[in-house]
């Protein structure tokens, strides 16, 4: 039941691969990077595919077929297995240029042999060979037909990666879903040796006999490979099929199969928490406790809790059992047409959900194919779409969505996208922009905007008058993955090094194309002069925490006074000596008492206080912030008067570090408003903090409002099933 | 073309007018509050010429729908209902005559909805007459009473709104003193930040705002609004739309810099106009008291039991036998590419925006003049030009700190008004998220025969018969509706929840009736007589799949497992096999995620 692929990387390390024009990276290095990137991704994305590595042009020979001077200088460096960290390390340290040349066709035969020998008895969905070479060697073409035939027979697919593009000129993009080769990097055609020219012909020959004209799309340049994940597309796991029936009314049924075609790919592996010293996961225990909302935080056993839901101001107890029994029940998977509507009534910006499903007729069912084709073509010519009820299965929530017709050169399908429910929409009204005297742009301003747009078009006409998209987002690999894998790789190899900077090619891929940047210089300057733009300097209202939470915590001033009174009142208690630790009810009072009493050391008192502060902050609720602020104020005051700045300052510094982590930004803002900063030299001699540092300490990078990612209901989707496999 | 409801609803089906908005997920900086100040004079109870509803009834239906929507979407908001021009008086200190506070400012609950129900319809009118009655009018007193409601609230209010519902444009009948008092009190309210809106209803002879109310209501947000709502509401639908547009305070998700390059920056607010509304999460309650409980999570050291502070912990991932450790800061740093904001890459013709390039619901941006002045002007110029040239702007988008970038298409959207001059689509750019190469999956397309013209034409007839006018707010989410009906039933001690109408279900009977013989004719054209599309496909044994899978669980020997550990190929085993293996070795696993099982096994077997 394996759905993985087996793939052999076959790299030319012969001496010609090390040749390069001055200032250019030799093909060897480029090819090595391609392999590195590929293996890196396989390792960190934990793909189940098995990978072998064959080098040719090596000084030595190590392969099963070598005999009587045949298949020399070809080394099977690694047999088929799942790539691991070791392989990454080996590539980094052991993959060196060789001093020989070997026939790439021979190497191909060795790879085929390897694949056939080592996949015997195992089941693989796809077999693929990736050849990286400069073709700069004499090849004997007499075996070509035999080779092509056995490739076909074994169902092995082939990809070529060359330092130069296949054709003399750039080829327009196929325009399909997958990334194809586009703008060439190296200079084509020129300076190729006769072997290379001959080699190119053979490559074309092989690829077209394997897959007709599509085959040529699997010939890439090294540079393309780096930036476009070309290798992966070949061995990509295909999405899970979702067989269902499209129904129109009660009697018209068409057998269909859906596939998730576009969906946001997320990082799969999460970080675990380990102890900072031992790096052991088991040393860290996580505990979740339930407690009442009272001052003592009375703990409640989990078994003593039940679940409820808010219904306006009421909380309605509603047990899980009842909920399950009473909840909406859907009657299983469906793809039922509710009606048909004009495509223009479905707004692109109202697409919901996180995926697009492509719907085909059931495989090998030609009647279904004809029926679905009739629907697709009818919709297409009427510019209409079907509105359908879609339910993935019995456990999942039903959706209403649109099925659009999609007719491509090679196939037809429906594209299904979820549409909003009434509850999902927000009707906001915005002030009008046009015809608003204050904002109406003048004629000259409009023409500046016009010129800017013209200069920044990302679609250009090439020599043949074909428009070429110079910035295809769907060809850019998600930089998040690239960056994560790069850092994991780096840290794995060099555990003590700081993280490396973002790789230059990745940075470049995220920037505006250079040609466009150059073109828009002047129009942009024009916009700059014609539109006055000014950052509004806000008078930052001096708000104190009391102002912010004042209204919710009764009269602020009264409360302040009360605290003070209590502190005074406390002095009497101190005399009685009945305060022995910092309690949670009135930590400030207790702390001040302890410090005065000197029954415990100042250090200990502070420790107890910070423990309480941490507890209060753990609630992350505004009511407790006031109390925490009061604690910190008292901590600071007492520290200044005892001339001990160190404890306070180090606590504040650690608190600051934890702010982003614990989401305490709001609390920190209150500290800023109250100017509760570090104790400086000016206040306590022993402090190592200058007045200026203290003033700057509170400043944080401005953080934007964070909106929690919407919690997705578990709809039991294809991916879950895949993860189970 | 018929509309969805009309098309499928039976004539006698009552059109359900539940109104919902999902809006309560923003960071709360205070409570929103809304006071309905409703005229209870005799005129309000007069039925309209065409029959059914009186202005009073219409207002109550509207109030009810706001109540129920608040319960669902923003249950923290405060709402009050006050009548003026009443016979009876009821207010906190009973200091105001002819003012009846039906509901104090509080968050709406189930009881309040029931209270409103009492005021609906014919019976409601009678009930109203009995309890509140119609009497003298003093709007000044009523406004004064409302201002007391606000000042009695101890919570921080972020947005204060008061809506006056009336059909009388001269409530005091020319009594200058009362007019003056009302103006003064209105001014006082506005001073304290209350926005006063007028929801004026139809009156024979027309409602003249300039007679009196123009001095009472707050000035409009911008000039544009002034012209829009001069017409009084005739229909419930209009009234609800108008109330809804005002009732929900719009908040931006974030404010960002939109950089065109070379230091040309404008400020925009990012808004969420559509997002999947989900069931709210459950609250944990104490079994004995039904009092909510909080959860606290903390980390402590397994051996010495000490509480671990964030600095005492690091993050790690394990690949095979290799553990890679990073600081929390580093994990964040990896995700940082640039500061938050929108950066313009360039423009593309609209046809380059593919229908199937969809990964997330869209956002909406609108200029923020308060951050960078002049933003609106540049924004408007770009909006006009993009729309004129039929292009979209391609931008790099980083929503907040330490978040990796995404590319988005800014699609221009010009303002559109509906027949009643209410804004149907706001002016601004829709933000469409574009997929990266990783997000696009490789498919092996099914290739099959295509349909003939005759077959396509028959299908066209079918499509024609079943067409309707799609509107995005036609469908309610049956799962949510059912959930709230259940809660309502429990909260109000009803025997069973009110049944919901599942609008997502195809109206099969009606469709069949509309199609008539067409379905059969189409089937005759495409399917051979013996073909049954509903049956299972002719047994084509899936290679290696099927029955073989359901074999008794494949036990796996220790040796095999060790091999897998050594080659780090545990990942190839299925979750059930891994679970069994864990059981076999008596490994207690905390999680059921595949990786957790693998980690546990690896740890056990590499000892």
CSV table of C-alpha atoms in Angstrom, one decimal, chain B residues 288-482:
chain,number,residue,atom,x,y,z
B,288,UNK,CA,-21.8,22.0,41.1
B,289,UNK,CA,-22.3,25.7,40.5
B,290,UNK,CA,-22.3,26.0,36.7
B,291,UNK,CA,-19.7,28.7,37.3
B,292,UNK,CA,-17.1,29.1,34.5
B,293,UNK,CA,-13.6,27.8,35.3
B,294,UNK,CA,-10.4,28.9,33.8
B,295,UNK,CA,-7.5,26.8,32.7
B,296,UNK,CA,-3.9,27.4,33.6
B,297,UNK,CA,-1.1,25.8,31.8
B,298,UNK,CA,2.4,25.7,33.2
B,299,UNK,CA,5.6,23.9,32.5
B,300,UNK,CA,7.7,22.3,35.2
B,301,UNK,CA,10.8,20.3,35.5
B,302,UNK,CA,10.1,16.6,35.5
B,303,UNK,CA,12.7,15.8,38.1
B,304,UNK,CA,12.9,18.7,40.5
B,305,UNK,CA,9.4,20.0,40.0
B,306,UNK,CA,10.5,23.6,39.6
B,307,UNK,CA,8.4,25.8,37.4
B,308,UNK,CA,10.1,26.4,34.1
B,309,UNK,CA,10.1,29.9,32.8
B,310,UNK,CA,10.2,30.5,29.0
B,311,UNK,CA,14.0,30.9,29.2
B,312,UNK,CA,14.4,27.5,30.6
B,313,UNK,CA,13.0,25.8,27.6
B,314,UNK,CA,14.1,25.4,24.0
B,315,UNK,CA,12.4,24.1,20.9
B,316,UNK,CA,13.5,20.9,19.1
B,317,UNK,CA,12.7,18.7,16.1
B,318,UNK,CA,13.9,15.2,15.6
B,319,UNK,CA,14.8,13.8,12.1
B,320,UNK,CA,15.7,10.2,12.3
B,321,UNK,CA,18.2,10.1,15.1
B,322,UNK,CA,19.2,13.7,14.8
B,323,UNK,CA,17.8,16.2,17.2
B,324,UNK,CA,17.9,19.9,16.1
B,325,UNK,CA,17.5,22.4,18.8
B,326,UNK,CA,16.7,26.1,18.6
B,327,UNK,CA,15.8,28.9,20.9
B,328,UNK,CA,12.3,30.1,20.8
B,329,UNK,CA,13.5,33.4,19.4
B,330,UNK,CA,15.3,31.6,16.6
B,331,UNK,CA,12.1,29.7,15.7
B,332,UNK,CA,10.5,33.1,15.3
B,333,UNK,CA,13.4,34.6,13.5
B,334,UNK,CA,13.1,31.9,10.8
B,335,UNK,CA,9.7,33.1,10.0
B,336,UNK,CA,10.8,36.7,9.7
B,337,UNK,CA,11.5,38.0,6.2
B,338,UNK,CA,10.6,41.6,6.4
B,339,UNK,CA,8.5,44.0,8.5
B,340,UNK,CA,4.7,43.8,8.2
B,341,UNK,CA,3.2,45.6,5.3
B,342,UNK,CA,2.1,45.5,1.7
B,343,UNK,CA,4.8,45.9,-0.9
B,344,UNK,CA,3.8,46.5,-4.5
B,345,UNK,CA,5.5,44.2,-7.0
B,346,UNK,CA,3.7,45.4,-10.1
B,347,UNK,CA,0.4,45.0,-12.1
B,348,UNK,CA,-1.1,42.3,-14.2
B,349,UNK,CA,-4.2,42.2,-16.4
B,350,UNK,CA,-7.2,40.7,-14.7
B,351,UNK,CA,-7.3,37.6,-16.9
B,352,UNK,CA,-4.0,36.5,-15.2
B,353,UNK,CA,-5.9,36.0,-12.0
B,354,UNK,CA,-6.9,32.4,-12.3
B,355,UNK,CA,-10.2,31.2,-10.8
B,356,UNK,CA,-8.6,28.2,-9.3
B,357,UNK,CA,-5.8,30.1,-7.5
B,358,UNK,CA,-7.6,30.2,-4.3
B,359,UNK,CA,-6.3,29.2,-0.9
B,360,UNK,CA,-8.0,31.5,1.7
B,361,UNK,CA,-10.9,33.9,2.0
B,362,UNK,CA,-10.1,37.3,0.8
B,363,UNK,CA,-9.5,40.5,2.8
B,364,UNK,CA,-10.4,44.1,2.0
B,365,UNK,CA,-8.3,47.2,2.2
B,366,UNK,CA,-9.3,50.8,2.6
B,367,UNK,CA,-7.1,53.9,3.1
B,368,UNK,CA,-6.3,55.2,6.6
B,369,UNK,CA,-6.1,58.9,6.4
B,370,UNK,CA,-5.3,59.2,10.1
B,371,UNK,CA,-2.0,57.4,9.8
B,372,UNK,CA,-0.6,58.9,6.6
B,373,UNK,CA,-2.5,61.9,5.3
B,374,UNK,CA,-2.9,61.8,1.5
B,375,UNK,CA,-3.3,58.0,1.5
B,376,UNK,CA,-6.9,58.3,0.4
B,377,UNK,CA,-6.0,60.3,-2.7
B,378,UNK,CA,-3.3,58.0,-3.9
B,379,UNK,CA,-5.5,55.0,-3.1
B,380,UNK,CA,-8.4,56.5,-5.1
B,381,UNK,CA,-6.2,57.3,-8.0
B,382,UNK,CA,-4.9,53.7,-8.1
B,383,UNK,CA,-8.4,52.3,-7.6
B,384,UNK,CA,-9.8,54.3,-10.5
B,385,UNK,CA,-6.9,53.5,-12.8
B,386,UNK,CA,-6.7,49.8,-12.0
B,387,UNK,CA,-10.3,49.5,-12.6
B,388,UNK,CA,-10.2,51.5,-15.8
B,389,UNK,CA,-7.3,49.5,-17.2
B,390,UNK,CA,-8.7,46.2,-15.9
B,391,UNK,CA,-5.6,45.3,-14.0
B,392,UNK,CA,-4.9,44.1,-10.5
B,393,UNK,CA,-1.9,45.0,-8.3
B,394,UNK,CA,0.4,42.2,-7.2
B,395,UNK,CA,1.8,42.7,-3.7
B,396,UNK,CA,3.9,41.0,-1.1
B,397,UNK,CA,1.9,40.8,2.1
B,398,UNK,CA,3.2,40.3,5.6
B,399,UNK,CA,0.3,40.6,8.0
B,400,UNK,CA,2.3,40.8,11.3
B,401,UNK,CA,5.7,40.4,12.8
B,402,UNK,CA,7.5,37.1,12.3
B,403,UNK,CA,5.1,35.9,9.7
B,404,UNK,CA,6.4,34.7,6.3
B,405,UNK,CA,5.3,36.5,3.2
B,406,UNK,CA,2.4,35.6,0.9
B,407,UNK,CA,1.7,37.2,-2.5
B,408,UNK,CA,-1.7,38.7,-2.9
B,409,UNK,CA,-3.7,40.3,-5.8
B,410,UNK,CA,-5.3,43.6,-5.0
B,411,UNK,CA,-8.4,43.6,-7.1
B,412,UNK,CA,-10.1,47.0,-7.5
B,413,UNK,CA,-13.7,47.3,-6.5
B,414,UNK,CA,-15.6,50.5,-7.1
B,415,UNK,CA,-18.5,51.5,-4.9
B,416,UNK,CA,-22.0,50.2,-5.9
B,417,UNK,CA,-25.3,51.3,-4.5
B,418,UNK,CA,-28.5,49.3,-4.5
B,419,UNK,CA,-32.0,50.6,-5.4
B,420,UNK,CA,-32.5,52.0,-1.9
B,421,UNK,CA,-29.2,54.0,-2.2
B,422,UNK,CA,-27.6,51.8,0.4
B,423,UNK,CA,-24.0,50.8,-0.3
B,424,UNK,CA,-24.0,47.3,-1.8
B,425,UNK,CA,-20.2,47.0,-2.4
B,426,UNK,CA,-17.8,49.4,-0.7
B,427,UNK,CA,-15.0,51.1,-2.6
B,428,UNK,CA,-11.5,49.6,-2.0
B,429,UNK,CA,-9.3,46.7,-3.1
B,430,UNK,CA,-10.2,43.0,-2.4
B,431,UNK,CA,-7.1,41.1,-1.3
B,432,UNK,CA,-6.9,37.7,-3.0
B,433,UNK,CA,-4.3,35.3,-1.7
B,434,UNK,CA,-2.3,33.6,-4.4
B,435,UNK,CA,-0.8,30.0,-4.1
B,436,UNK,CA,2.9,29.2,-4.1
B,437,UNK,CA,4.2,26.3,-6.1
B,438,UNK,CA,3.9,24.1,-3.0
B,439,UNK,CA,0.2,24.8,-2.8
B,440,UNK,CA,-0.6,23.5,-6.2
B,441,UNK,CA,-0.9,19.7,-6.4
B,442,UNK,CA,0.0,17.5,-9.3
B,443,UNK,CA,-3.0,15.8,-10.7
B,444,UNK,CA,-3.3,13.1,-13.3
B,445,UNK,CA,-6.3,14.5,-15.2
B,446,UNK,CA,-8.9,12.0,-16.3
B,447,UNK,CA,-9.2,12.1,-20.0
B,448,UNK,CA,-12.4,10.8,-21.5
B,449,UNK,CA,-14.7,11.2,-24.5
B,450,UNK,CA,-16.5,14.5,-24.8
B,451,UNK,CA,-20.2,15.2,-25.4
B,452,UNK,CA,-21.8,15.9,-28.7
B,453,UNK,CA,-23.6,19.1,-29.5
B,454,UNK,CA,-26.9,17.4,-29.2
B,455,UNK,CA,-26.0,16.2,-25.7
B,456,UNK,CA,-24.7,19.6,-24.7
B,457,UNK,CA,-27.9,21.3,-26.0
B,458,UNK,CA,-30.1,19.0,-23.9
B,459,UNK,CA,-28.0,19.8,-20.9
B,460,UNK,CA,-28.4,23.5,-21.7
B,461,UNK,CA,-32.2,23.1,-21.5
B,462,UNK,CA,-31.8,21.5,-18.0
B,463,UNK,CA,-29.5,24.3,-16.9
B,464,UNK,CA,-32.0,26.8,-18.2
B,465,UNK,CA,-34.8,25.2,-16.2
B,466,UNK,CA,-32.9,25.3,-13.0
B,467,UNK,CA,-31.4,28.7,-13.0
B,468,UNK,CA,-31.8,31.2,-10.2
B,469,UNK,CA,-30.2,34.4,-9.0
B,470,UNK,CA,-27.4,33.5,-6.6
B,471,UNK,CA,-27.0,35.9,-3.7
B,472,UNK,CA,-24.2,35.3,-1.2
B,473,UNK,CA,-26.5,35.8,1.8
B,474,UNK,CA,-29.1,33.3,0.7
B,475,UNK,CA,-27.8,30.3,2.6
B,476,UNK,CA,-27.7,29.9,6.3
B,477,UNK,CA,-25.2,27.5,7.8
B,478,UNK,CA,-27.4,24.6,9.0
B,479,UNK,CA,-24.8,23.4,11.5
B,480,UNK,CA,-24.7,26.8,13.2
B,481,UNK,CA,-28.4,27.3,13.1
B,482,UNK,CA,-29.0,24.0,14.6
